[in-house]
Short mmCIF file of C-alpha atoms in Angstrom, two decimals:
data_model
loop_
_atom_site.label_atom_id
_atom_site.label_comp_id
_atom_site.label_asym_id
_atom_site.label_seq_id
_atom_site.Cartn_x
_atom_site.Cartn_y
_atom_site.Cartn_z
CA MET A 1 125.75 96.26 112.91
CA THR A 2 128.98 97.99 113.81
CA ASP A 3 130.06 101.15 115.60
CA THR A 4 131.44 102.60 112.40
CA ALA A 5 129.88 103.32 109.05
CA THR A 6 133.02 102.36 107.13
CA ALA A 7 132.17 99.87 104.42
CA THR A 8 133.90 96.58 103.94
CA PRO A 9 134.31 96.00 100.20
CA PRO A 10 132.47 92.91 99.04
CA GLN A 11 134.59 89.92 98.19
CA ALA A 12 134.77 89.11 94.51
CA ALA A 13 133.03 85.87 93.78
CA ALA A 14 131.87 84.13 90.66
CA PRO A 15 128.12 84.02 90.27
CA GLN A 16 126.51 80.82 91.48
CA ALA A 17 126.02 78.32 88.71
CA ALA A 18 122.38 77.71 88.02
CA ALA A 19 120.24 76.36 85.24
CA PRO A 20 118.85 79.14 83.03
CA LEU A 21 115.31 80.12 83.88
CA SER A 22 112.69 78.74 81.54
CA ALA A 23 110.26 81.17 79.93
CA TRP A 24 107.52 79.99 82.30
CA ARG A 25 109.65 80.33 85.45
CA ARG A 26 110.79 83.79 84.41
CA THR A 27 107.23 84.88 83.62
CA ARG A 28 105.94 83.49 86.91
CA ALA A 29 108.65 85.34 88.83
CA ILE A 30 107.89 88.61 87.06
CA LEU A 31 104.16 88.27 87.65
CA GLY A 32 104.67 87.29 91.27
CA GLY A 33 106.99 90.20 91.92
CA SER A 34 104.70 92.67 90.19
CA ALA A 35 101.34 91.53 91.63
CA GLY A 36 101.99 93.23 94.95
CA ASN A 37 103.25 96.28 93.13
CA LEU A 38 99.77 96.65 91.63
CA VAL A 39 98.12 96.51 95.05
CA GLU A 40 100.64 98.85 96.65
CA TRP A 41 100.07 101.52 94.03
CA TYR A 42 96.32 100.97 93.87
CA ASP A 43 96.11 101.80 97.57
CA TRP A 44 98.48 104.71 97.17
CA PHE A 45 96.57 106.29 94.29
CA ALA A 46 93.15 105.58 95.80
CA TYR A 47 93.96 108.30 98.30
CA ALA A 48 94.71 110.80 95.52
CA ALA A 49 91.73 109.76 93.39
CA PHE A 50 89.16 110.00 96.20
CA SER A 51 90.59 113.00 98.04
CA ILE A 52 88.12 115.22 96.15
CA TYR A 53 85.35 113.51 98.15
CA PHE A 54 86.83 112.94 101.60
CA ALA A 55 88.81 116.20 101.96
CA LYS A 56 85.98 117.90 103.84
CA VAL A 57 85.48 114.83 106.07
CA PHE A 58 88.89 115.40 107.67
CA PHE A 59 89.31 119.13 106.95
CA PRO A 60 85.87 120.81 107.15
CA LYS A 61 87.15 124.41 107.16
CA GLY A 62 87.97 126.55 104.09
CA ASP A 63 87.01 126.40 100.41
CA GLN A 64 87.59 123.42 98.12
CA THR A 65 91.11 124.50 97.11
CA ALA A 66 92.12 124.93 100.77
CA GLN A 67 90.72 121.49 101.67
CA LEU A 68 92.54 119.88 98.74
CA MET A 69 95.76 121.60 99.77
CA GLN A 70 95.47 120.03 103.24
CA THR A 71 94.82 116.53 101.85
CA ALA A 72 97.66 117.07 99.35
CA ALA A 73 99.92 118.00 102.27
CA ILE A 74 99.18 114.64 103.93
CA PHE A 75 99.74 112.98 100.54
CA ALA A 76 103.18 114.63 100.59
CA VAL A 77 103.74 113.42 104.17
CA GLY A 78 103.24 109.86 102.96
CA PHE A 79 105.96 110.50 100.41
CA GLY A 80 108.08 111.87 103.24
CA ALA A 81 107.97 108.47 104.94
CA ARG A 82 109.14 106.65 101.82
CA PRO A 83 112.89 107.19 102.33
CA VAL A 84 112.62 105.73 105.84
CA GLY A 85 110.74 102.71 104.47
CA ALA A 86 113.26 102.44 101.64
CA TRP A 87 116.13 102.43 104.12
CA LEU A 88 114.56 99.94 106.52
CA MET A 89 113.27 97.49 103.92
CA GLY A 90 116.17 98.04 101.55
CA LEU A 91 118.49 96.79 104.28
CA TYR A 92 116.02 94.01 105.06
CA ALA A 93 115.73 92.87 101.41
CA ASP A 94 119.50 92.96 100.92
CA ARG A 95 119.98 90.75 103.98
CA ARG A 96 116.90 88.55 104.25
CA GLY A 97 116.05 88.39 100.56
CA ARG A 98 113.94 90.14 97.95
CA LYS A 99 111.04 87.81 98.66
CA ALA A 100 110.99 88.69 102.36
CA GLY A 101 111.03 92.42 101.60
CA LEU A 102 108.19 92.12 99.09
CA THR A 103 106.01 90.17 101.50
CA LEU A 104 106.53 92.59 104.38
CA ALA A 105 105.79 95.63 102.19
CA VAL A 106 102.37 94.43 101.04
CA GLY A 107 101.41 93.49 104.61
CA LEU A 108 102.09 97.02 105.85
CA MET A 109 100.03 98.51 103.02
CA CYS A 110 97.08 96.31 104.00
CA VAL A 111 97.12 97.67 107.55
CA GLY A 112 97.39 101.29 106.39
CA SER A 113 94.42 100.92 104.04
CA LEU A 114 92.23 99.42 106.76
CA ILE A 115 93.01 102.32 109.10
CA ILE A 116 91.89 104.87 106.48
CA ALA A 117 88.77 102.87 105.65
CA LEU A 118 87.70 102.70 109.31
CA CYS A 119 88.82 106.13 110.53
CA PRO A 120 85.97 108.39 111.81
CA GLY A 121 85.73 111.91 110.43
CA HIS A 122 86.40 115.29 112.01
CA ALA A 123 82.73 115.68 112.95
CA ARG A 124 82.96 112.67 115.29
CA ILE A 125 86.46 112.79 116.82
CA GLY A 126 87.65 116.30 116.00
CA ALA A 127 91.36 116.94 115.43
CA ALA A 128 92.17 113.27 116.04
CA ALA A 129 90.73 112.44 112.59
CA PRO A 130 93.43 114.15 110.48
CA VAL A 131 96.08 112.87 112.91
CA ILE A 132 94.96 109.26 112.37
CA LEU A 133 94.86 109.88 108.62
CA LEU A 134 98.40 111.24 108.86
CA LEU A 135 99.66 108.18 110.74
CA ALA A 136 97.99 105.81 108.24
CA ARG A 137 99.66 107.62 105.37
CA LEU A 138 103.00 107.39 107.16
CA LEU A 139 102.55 103.63 107.41
CA GLN A 140 101.65 103.39 103.72
CA GLY A 141 104.66 105.55 102.90
CA LEU A 142 106.94 103.12 104.72
CA SER A 143 105.37 100.28 102.75
CA VAL A 144 105.67 101.88 99.30
CA GLY A 145 109.21 103.04 100.06
CA GLY A 146 110.22 99.44 100.63
CA GLU A 147 108.09 98.03 97.82
CA TYR A 148 109.69 99.98 95.01
CA GLY A 149 113.26 98.98 95.81
CA ALA A 150 112.46 95.32 96.43
CA SER A 151 110.20 95.06 93.39
CA ALA A 152 112.51 96.90 90.97
CA THR A 153 115.49 94.89 92.16
CA TYR A 154 113.74 91.52 92.07
CA MET A 155 112.20 92.02 88.63
CA SER A 156 115.45 93.30 87.12
CA GLU A 157 117.41 90.37 88.57
CA MET A 158 114.88 87.83 87.30
CA ALA A 159 114.45 89.42 83.86
CA GLY A 160 117.47 88.02 81.99
CA ARG A 161 120.25 89.94 80.25
CA LYS A 162 118.92 90.11 76.68
CA ARG A 163 115.38 91.27 77.50
CA ARG A 164 115.96 93.00 80.82
CA GLY A 165 114.45 96.29 79.62
CA PHE A 166 111.33 94.56 78.31
CA TRP A 167 110.65 92.40 81.36
CA SER A 168 111.47 95.04 83.94
CA SER A 169 109.07 97.46 82.22
CA PHE A 170 106.27 95.46 83.80
CA GLN A 171 107.24 97.05 87.10
CA TYR A 172 105.73 100.28 85.79
CA VAL A 173 102.94 98.40 83.99
CA THR A 174 101.67 97.18 87.35
CA LEU A 175 102.35 100.55 88.98
CA ILE A 176 100.17 102.23 86.34
CA MET A 177 97.66 99.39 86.52
CA GLY A 178 97.25 100.07 90.22
CA GLN A 179 96.49 103.69 89.45
CA LEU A 180 94.23 102.59 86.59
CA VAL A 181 92.23 100.29 88.85
CA ALA A 182 91.87 103.11 91.39
CA ALA A 183 90.61 105.41 88.63
CA LEU A 184 88.25 102.68 87.39
CA VAL A 185 86.82 102.21 90.87
CA LEU A 186 86.34 105.98 91.02
CA VAL A 187 84.37 106.00 87.75
CA ILE A 188 82.26 103.00 88.84
CA LEU A 189 81.37 104.58 92.18
CA GLN A 190 80.64 107.93 90.55
CA ASN A 191 78.11 106.23 88.29
CA SER A 192 76.56 103.96 90.92
CA LEU A 193 76.33 106.22 93.99
CA SER A 194 74.88 109.67 94.49
CA LYS A 195 77.30 112.50 95.15
CA SER A 196 76.10 112.76 98.74
CA ASP A 197 76.56 109.02 99.40
CA LEU A 198 79.99 109.04 97.80
CA ALA A 199 81.10 111.99 99.94
CA GLU A 200 79.54 110.58 103.12
CA TRP A 201 80.62 106.92 103.05
CA GLY A 202 81.28 105.67 99.51
CA TRP A 203 84.88 106.94 99.49
CA ARG A 204 85.74 104.28 102.09
CA ILE A 205 84.98 101.38 99.70
CA PRO A 206 88.22 101.52 97.68
CA PHE A 207 90.33 101.26 100.85
CA PHE A 208 88.48 98.09 101.91
CA VAL A 209 89.03 96.69 98.40
CA GLY A 210 92.75 97.46 98.62
CA ALA A 211 93.11 95.71 101.96
CA ALA A 212 91.40 92.58 100.60
CA LEU A 213 93.62 92.51 97.52
CA ALA A 214 96.71 92.86 99.72
CA VAL A 215 95.78 89.67 101.58
CA VAL A 216 95.63 87.77 98.27
CA VAL A 217 98.99 89.11 97.11
CA PHE A 218 100.58 88.34 100.48
CA TRP A 219 99.69 84.69 99.86
CA ILE A 220 101.00 84.81 96.26
CA ARG A 221 104.33 86.27 97.31
CA THR A 222 104.99 83.54 99.83
CA GLY A 223 105.33 81.19 96.82
CA ILE A 224 107.79 83.10 94.61
CA GLU A 225 111.43 81.99 94.32
CA GLU A 226 114.41 84.00 95.48
CA SER A 227 116.71 85.57 92.88
CA ILE A 228 120.09 84.01 92.16
CA SER A 229 121.68 87.45 92.52
CA HIS A 230 120.69 87.60 96.17
CA GLN A 231 121.69 83.99 96.79
CA ASN A 232 125.19 84.83 95.52
CA VAL A 233 125.67 87.65 98.03
CA THR A 234 128.31 86.76 100.63
CA THR A 235 128.86 90.11 102.39
CA HIS A 236 127.02 93.31 103.30
CA ASP A 237 127.89 96.89 104.03
CA PRO A 238 127.84 97.37 107.82
CA VAL A 239 125.20 99.59 109.44
CA SER A 240 126.40 102.14 111.98
CA ARG A 241 124.75 102.19 115.42
CA ARG A 242 125.29 105.93 115.39
CA GLN A 243 123.29 106.21 112.16
CA VAL A 244 120.45 104.15 113.63
CA ALA A 245 120.37 106.33 116.75
CA TRP A 246 120.35 109.56 114.72
CA VAL A 247 117.64 108.31 112.36
CA GLY A 248 115.47 107.03 115.21
CA GLY A 249 115.68 110.27 117.18
CA LEU A 250 115.10 112.49 114.15
CA LEU A 251 112.19 110.35 113.01
CA LEU A 252 110.42 110.54 116.37
CA ALA A 253 110.88 114.31 116.46
CA THR A 254 109.61 114.63 112.88
CA VAL A 255 106.45 112.63 113.55
CA GLY A 256 105.76 114.68 116.66
CA ALA A 257 106.14 117.92 114.72
CA MET A 258 103.90 116.61 111.92
CA VAL A 259 101.14 115.66 114.36
CA ALA A 260 101.32 119.09 115.99
CA GLY A 261 101.24 120.71 112.57
CA PHE A 262 97.90 119.13 111.69
CA THR A 263 96.12 120.22 114.87
CA GLN A 264 94.54 123.57 115.66
CA ALA A 265 97.27 124.48 118.13
CA PRO A 266 98.55 128.08 117.94
CA PHE A 267 102.04 126.83 117.06
CA ALA A 268 100.83 124.60 114.16
CA ALA A 269 102.59 126.68 111.48
CA THR A 270 105.85 126.62 113.41
CA ALA A 271 105.52 122.86 113.91
CA GLN A 272 105.01 122.33 110.17
CA SER A 273 108.16 124.30 109.36
CA GLY A 274 110.06 122.37 112.02
CA ALA A 275 108.85 119.07 110.58
CA VAL A 276 110.26 119.98 107.16
CA VAL A 277 113.65 120.83 108.66
CA LEU A 278 113.71 117.62 110.71
CA LEU A 279 112.69 115.56 107.68
CA VAL A 280 115.53 116.96 105.60
CA ALA A 281 117.93 116.16 108.44
CA THR A 282 116.53 112.61 108.58
CA TYR A 283 117.11 112.15 104.84
CA ALA A 284 120.68 113.36 105.23
CA ALA A 285 121.29 110.85 108.04
CA LEU A 286 119.78 108.05 105.94
CA ALA A 287 121.68 108.82 102.76
CA ALA A 288 125.13 109.80 104.08
CA PRO A 289 126.67 106.28 104.15
CA LEU A 290 125.27 105.37 100.72
CA VAL A 291 126.47 108.65 99.20
CA SER A 292 129.94 108.17 100.67
CA ARG A 293 130.27 104.67 99.20
CA HIS A 294 128.37 105.10 95.90
CA PRO A 295 128.19 108.87 95.27
CA LYS A 296 127.72 108.97 91.48
CA GLN A 297 125.06 106.27 91.40
CA THR A 298 123.13 107.73 94.34
CA LEU A 299 123.07 111.30 93.02
CA ALA A 300 122.22 110.13 89.49
CA ILE A 301 119.16 108.24 90.75
CA ILE A 302 117.99 111.23 92.81
CA GLY A 303 118.25 113.48 89.73
CA LEU A 304 116.47 111.07 87.39
CA THR A 305 113.76 110.40 89.96
CA ALA A 306 113.18 114.08 90.68
CA ALA A 307 112.39 114.75 87.02
CA GLY A 308 110.57 111.50 86.29
CA SER A 309 108.40 111.50 89.40
CA LEU A 310 107.41 115.16 89.10
CA ALA A 311 106.29 114.69 85.50
CA PHE A 312 104.52 111.41 86.28
CA TYR A 313 102.46 112.82 89.14
CA ALA A 314 101.82 116.09 87.29
CA TYR A 315 100.28 114.25 84.31
CA THR A 316 98.42 111.59 86.31
CA THR A 317 97.27 112.29 89.87
CA TYR A 318 97.36 116.09 89.73
CA MET A 319 95.95 116.19 86.20
CA LEU A 320 92.68 114.77 87.55
CA LYS A 321 92.25 117.88 89.71
CA PHE A 322 93.61 120.17 86.98
CA LEU A 323 90.90 119.00 84.59
CA VAL A 324 88.23 119.87 87.19
CA ASN A 325 89.57 123.03 88.81
CA THR A 326 91.27 124.67 85.81
CA ALA A 327 89.94 123.18 82.56
CA GLY A 328 86.37 123.16 83.89
CA PHE A 329 85.41 119.53 83.21
CA ASP A 330 82.96 117.87 85.60
CA LYS A 331 84.39 115.21 87.91
CA ALA A 332 82.95 112.26 85.97
CA THR A 333 84.37 113.47 82.63
CA ALA A 334 87.73 114.24 84.21
CA GLY A 335 87.79 110.75 85.71
CA ALA A 336 87.04 109.16 82.33
CA ILE A 337 89.82 111.17 80.60
CA ASN A 338 92.23 110.17 83.34
CA LEU A 339 91.21 106.51 82.98
CA ALA A 340 91.75 106.53 79.21
CA THR A 341 95.19 108.18 79.35
CA LEU A 342 96.34 105.77 82.04
CA ALA A 343 95.21 102.76 79.99
CA GLY A 344 97.17 103.90 76.95
CA PHE A 345 100.18 104.78 79.11
CA MET A 346 100.20 101.33 80.66
CA LEU A 347 100.00 99.49 77.34
CA ILE A 348 103.02 101.21 75.76
CA GLN A 349 105.46 100.48 78.60
CA PRO A 350 106.66 97.09 77.26
CA LEU A 351 107.21 98.67 73.82
CA PHE A 352 109.55 101.28 75.28
CA GLY A 353 111.24 98.67 77.48
CA TRP A 354 111.85 96.52 74.41
CA ALA A 355 113.22 99.55 72.55
CA SER A 356 115.73 100.17 75.34
CA ASP A 357 117.13 96.67 74.79
CA LYS A 358 117.75 97.65 71.15
CA VAL A 359 118.86 101.31 71.22
CA GLY A 360 120.14 101.60 74.80
CA ARG A 361 118.86 103.01 78.09
CA LYS A 362 120.61 106.37 77.66
CA THR A 363 118.90 107.12 74.36
CA MET A 364 115.50 106.56 75.95
CA LEU A 365 116.28 108.79 78.93
CA VAL A 366 117.51 111.65 76.75
CA PHE A 367 114.34 111.41 74.66
CA ALA A 368 112.06 111.40 77.70
CA PHE A 369 113.60 114.34 79.53
CA GLY A 370 114.70 116.39 76.52
CA VAL A 371 111.34 116.36 74.77
CA GLY A 372 109.53 116.42 78.12
CA ALA A 373 111.16 119.70 79.08
CA LEU A 374 110.02 121.27 75.81
CA ILE A 375 106.37 120.19 75.87
CA ALA A 376 105.37 120.75 79.51
CA TRP A 377 104.29 124.37 79.01
CA PRO A 378 102.22 123.81 75.83
CA VAL A 379 100.56 120.66 77.21
CA PHE A 380 99.34 122.37 80.40
CA SER A 381 98.49 125.65 78.67
CA LEU A 382 96.42 124.02 75.93
CA THR A 383 94.72 121.54 78.28
CA ALA A 384 93.59 124.44 80.48
CA LYS A 385 91.67 125.95 77.55
CA VAL A 386 90.19 122.94 75.74
CA ALA A 387 86.51 122.05 75.92
CA SER A 388 86.75 118.72 74.10
CA PRO A 389 87.49 115.59 76.17
CA ALA A 390 89.10 113.99 73.08
CA VAL A 391 91.53 116.87 72.65
CA ALA A 392 92.35 116.84 76.37
CA PHE A 393 93.05 113.11 76.12
CA GLY A 394 95.36 113.64 73.13
CA LEU A 395 97.40 116.32 74.87
CA ILE A 396 97.84 114.39 78.10
CA PHE A 397 98.61 111.11 76.34
CA ALA A 398 101.25 112.83 74.20
CA ALA A 399 103.03 113.94 77.38
CA LEU A 400 102.79 110.46 78.88
CA PHE A 401 104.03 108.88 75.64
CA VAL A 402 107.21 110.93 75.93
CA GLN A 403 107.48 110.18 79.64
CA SER A 404 107.46 106.44 78.85
CA GLY A 405 111.07 106.75 77.75
CA TYR A 406 111.86 107.03 81.45
CA THR A 407 109.08 105.11 83.20
CA SER A 408 109.52 101.90 81.19
CA ILE A 409 113.17 101.56 82.26
CA SER A 410 113.05 103.30 85.61
CA ALA A 411 113.54 100.05 87.53
CA VAL A 412 116.27 98.49 85.44
CA VAL A 413 118.43 101.62 85.06
CA LYS A 414 118.63 101.96 88.84
CA ALA A 415 119.18 98.25 89.49
CA GLU A 416 121.99 98.04 86.93
CA LEU A 417 123.96 100.76 88.74
CA PHE A 418 124.51 98.84 92.00
CA PRO A 419 126.16 95.55 93.04
CA ALA A 420 123.87 92.86 94.44
CA HIS A 421 124.86 93.22 98.12
CA VAL A 422 123.51 96.78 98.29
CA ARG A 423 121.16 96.81 95.28
CA ALA A 424 117.76 96.92 97.03
CA LEU A 425 118.91 99.77 99.29
CA GLY A 426 120.74 101.54 96.46
CA VAL A 427 117.65 101.46 94.25
CA ALA A 428 115.12 102.29 96.95
CA LEU A 429 116.67 105.05 99.06
CA PRO A 430 117.77 107.64 96.45
CA TYR A 431 114.59 106.97 94.48
CA ALA A 432 112.49 107.57 97.59
CA ILE A 433 114.32 110.81 98.43
CA GLY A 434 113.87 112.20 94.92
CA ASN A 435 110.28 111.03 94.84
CA ALA A 436 109.45 112.57 98.21
CA ALA A 437 111.04 115.91 97.37
CA PHE A 438 109.52 116.33 93.91
CA GLY A 439 106.84 113.69 93.21
CA GLY A 440 105.22 113.90 96.62
CA THR A 441 105.04 117.68 96.55
CA ALA A 442 103.83 117.98 92.93
CA GLU A 443 100.16 118.44 93.82
CA TYR A 444 100.87 120.79 96.69
CA VAL A 445 103.21 122.96 94.60
CA ALA A 446 100.72 123.05 91.73
CA LEU A 447 97.85 124.02 94.04
CA TRP A 448 100.02 126.65 95.72
CA PHE A 449 100.76 128.28 92.36
CA LYS A 450 97.04 128.23 91.59
CA HIS A 451 96.12 129.61 95.01
CA GLU A 452 98.59 132.48 94.50
CA GLY A 453 97.10 133.32 91.11
CA MET A 454 100.11 132.28 89.01
CA GLU A 455 99.25 128.76 87.93
CA SER A 456 101.50 128.90 84.85
CA GLY A 457 104.49 129.03 87.18
CA PHE A 458 103.96 125.31 87.77
CA TYR A 459 104.35 124.61 84.04
CA LEU A 460 107.77 126.28 84.09
CA TYR A 461 108.69 124.38 87.26
CA VAL A 462 107.99 121.05 85.54
CA SER A 463 110.08 122.06 82.52
CA ALA A 464 113.01 123.16 84.69
CA ILE A 465 113.16 119.91 86.67
CA MET A 466 112.86 117.89 83.46
CA ALA A 467 115.91 119.78 82.20
CA VAL A 468 117.79 118.59 85.28
CA GLY A 469 116.85 115.01 84.36
CA LEU A 470 118.16 115.63 80.85
CA ALA A 471 121.52 116.83 82.22
CA VAL A 472 121.86 113.69 84.38
CA SER A 473 120.95 111.47 81.42
CA LEU A 474 123.63 113.04 79.24
CA LEU A 475 126.28 112.42 81.91
CA LEU A 476 125.15 108.85 82.68
CA ARG A 477 126.74 105.85 81.00
CA ASP A 478 124.42 103.42 79.21
CA THR A 479 123.63 100.99 82.03
CA GLY A 480 122.51 98.32 79.59
CA ARG A 481 126.14 97.95 78.51
CA THR A 482 127.75 98.46 81.94
CA SER A 483 125.22 96.58 84.09
CA LEU A 484 126.32 95.27 87.48
CA ILE A 485 123.64 92.56 87.39
CA LEU A 486 125.97 89.65 86.59
CA GLU A 487 123.53 86.76 86.55
CA ASP A 488 121.39 85.98 83.50
#
């Protein structure tokens, strides 16, 4: 750490000579790196999937939409913590190794899940209940923020030059699988417990399951090998003490404002507004050095992530509530539709990743965001009116099929933009900022439009942000041909 944020350019060095990875070693590395990704995202999506049941446990006042808006706000707060986690563990993974970052991330998620599983409700401890829920989600946000960068970087580095798109697509396979398992647990519990039992105590089960799985993955990750790309790193960008001081102070102030915002204090609304301002200032303090050293790459990732994350969460986590609150399906049917679309979405990721190795990353991105911008309105509008679960499935899966042009190569496109000494941070931080600003707020924005009686405004919002992703894709070089991952 230095007193200045001025970067020292990395010394040019030939990649370390190493025997090519065998198919088994490469597969084992990919599976090891992705196993924790599954658990991380299972825990993350369990909150979204079961919020329909525990919303009133922590927020007993108001109608169902108001309760869901409050739980969605805490969901967004968890996203708000991701850039901080991305910064902390991005630096850690770039210095201590991808393996170390991956292991730490899954450990933090385990602790966050246990806190949610054990937290008493509002009826027992009053306003402390949503505050504890908030703090648990902050911890999980730190974990997921670090997980994505370390996982995407590690899997892209271990994938090999010729099939990097194919192998790195499994980063999103396991991400979707985590969401799929959370949805499957939801369907199982819906069919094995009464509605009253599920709302009273059954919603805690998936968080206990997630904590147990995290322990297993922690053990698995202690046995994976480090990437050659990291082993070849001989220098690092310095970290400014001034930046650390600013980030620490802003973060403490932000958490304090968030806690005040979720109490019944008369200044709660003011505290919530203050928290947003402080959070934006924190992001600026986190990103300033990276933007100054790698401006094009950083801004490109934020733009791609804004569009990709908004569409992903709109068609997956929010769609579950959309099917219930707008389309009129019962919760069990909506859960089954969601489960089926996620399964199909997961299975086609390697196909799109393989295609990117043949036709290029840029072609896939233009397809995803160009077509995605055109179909958002008709997909939401038609889904809102359908009565057939099969038709609803077809509409949602069509949107996710198009979105796969981005999701399948999300990891590798970002990793190929940065040199190894800053790759984990460069992948994680701008992704986390874009994800927090647009993915994390997707549900809240959608519910706000609905609450204000203009739900179709959200459809236009999705289309507009997808158009931004299209513009970035058109300006971006094909990273498959200009990759900065030098090792094979």
